[in-house]
Amino acid sequence: MSEYRYWRRRLVDRVIDQLRRGDSPPRIDSELRGVRGLSADEPAAPWPLARGEQQRGMPRAEASGRKPQARSTGTPTRRRSSGEDPITGMLKLAHTKTQMDVAVLGEVCDAREVVRYLAGDGGSFGLRPGASMPIEDTYCHRLLTGRVSNVVPDAQANEQVRDLEITRAARIRAYIGVPLTGLDARLYVLCCLAHEQRPRLGERDVLFLRDLGNAVLANLE
């Protein structure tokens, strides 16, 4: 582990502890800049293309132009309480740090992506906890099969996602996501979405989400 990754992990752990106590977390960027001689120039690990994968189009949206409504699932969201739980706090940190509009923790199960937790303006994307969509219709599926990288700064310029129905209907312009696998072999994706392009999204944001994702998994298990 590089020195930069070591200090970033230390800071993320401290932020999580403060979220649990209800304290105001520090700005991670500011604190990392105070550590002399550190660099975030580390490449993101590529995801292999799954054999036999074929792209399928999404069902057409209604003529009224409404966002496609995700289907609710009967699978319960774990660790949900009336107050803010640590995972929701971490997702707030995720979309704030990456300057995106919403952060989502989705679980892949039964060929669908199910929204387990979210923070931010999920309603403007047609998202809510417990909703689901066919996995093949999502950005996360293209991430998992290697057709897009972890960062899509401008969806209109990316041929793999610009023609997706969800791109148009939910007005998605930027995406960043990382896959997570729990000890129980459940597959999750932690992602953030924005309605405007985000040309400054990069590897530092991917590394941050990966570290935050490890803390999310620890709270799920």
PDB file of N, CA and C in Angstrom, residues 1-7 9 42 211:
ATOM      1  N   MET A   1       0.846  -1.185   0.000  1.00  0.00           N
ATOM      2  CA  MET A   1       0.000   0.000   0.000  1.00  0.00           C
ATOM      3  C   MET A   1       0.885   1.240   0.000  1.00  0.00           C
ATOM      4  N   SER A   2       0.592   2.190  -0.917  1.00  0.00           N
ATOM      5  CA  SER A   2       1.387   3.406  -0.993  1.00  0.00           C
ATOM      6  C   SER A   2       1.121   4.286   0.220  1.00  0.00           C
ATOM      7  N   GLU A   3       1.999   5.260   0.440  1.00  0.00           N
ATOM      8  CA  GLU A   3       1.816   6.162   1.576  1.00  0.00           C
ATOM      9  C   GLU A   3       0.537   6.979   1.421  1.00  0.00           C
ATOM     10  N   TYR A   4       0.255   7.381   0.164  1.00  0.00           N
ATOM     11  CA  TYR A   4      -0.977   8.138  -0.068  1.00  0.00           C
ATOM     12  C   TYR A   4      -2.205   7.307   0.321  1.00  0.00           C
ATOM     13  N   ARG A   5      -2.253   6.050  -0.135  1.00  0.00           N
ATOM     14  CA  ARG A   5      -3.393   5.194   0.182  1.00  0.00           C
ATOM     15  C   ARG A   5      -3.489   4.955   1.681  1.00  0.00           C
ATOM     16  N   TYR A   6      -2.343   4.824   2.364  1.00  0.00           N
ATOM     17  CA  TYR A   6      -2.355   4.616   3.808  1.00  0.00           C
ATOM     18  C   TYR A   6      -3.017   5.793   4.520  1.00  0.00           C
ATOM     19  N   TRP A   7      -2.592   7.010   4.175  1.00  0.00           N
ATOM     20  CA  TRP A   7      -3.145   8.181   4.852  1.00  0.00           C
ATOM     21  C   TRP A   7      -4.599   8.408   4.472  1.00  0.00           C
ATOM     22  N   ARG A   9      -6.777   6.075   3.729  1.00  0.00           N
ATOM     23  CA  ARG A   9      -7.552   5.095   4.493  1.00  0.00           C
ATOM     24  C   ARG A   9      -7.714   5.531   5.941  1.00  0.00           C
ATOM     25  N   GLU A  42      -2.587   6.797  -9.065  1.00  0.00           N
ATOM     26  CA  GLU A  42      -2.626   5.342  -9.058  1.00  0.00           C
ATOM     27  C   GLU A  42      -3.750   4.898  -9.972  1.00  0.00           C
ATOM     28  N   ASP A 211     -12.379   2.980  -0.844  1.00  0.00           N
ATOM     29  CA  ASP A 211     -12.132   2.942   0.596  1.00  0.00           C
ATOM     30  C   ASP A 211     -13.438   3.098   1.367  1.00  0.00           C
TER      31      ASP A 211
END
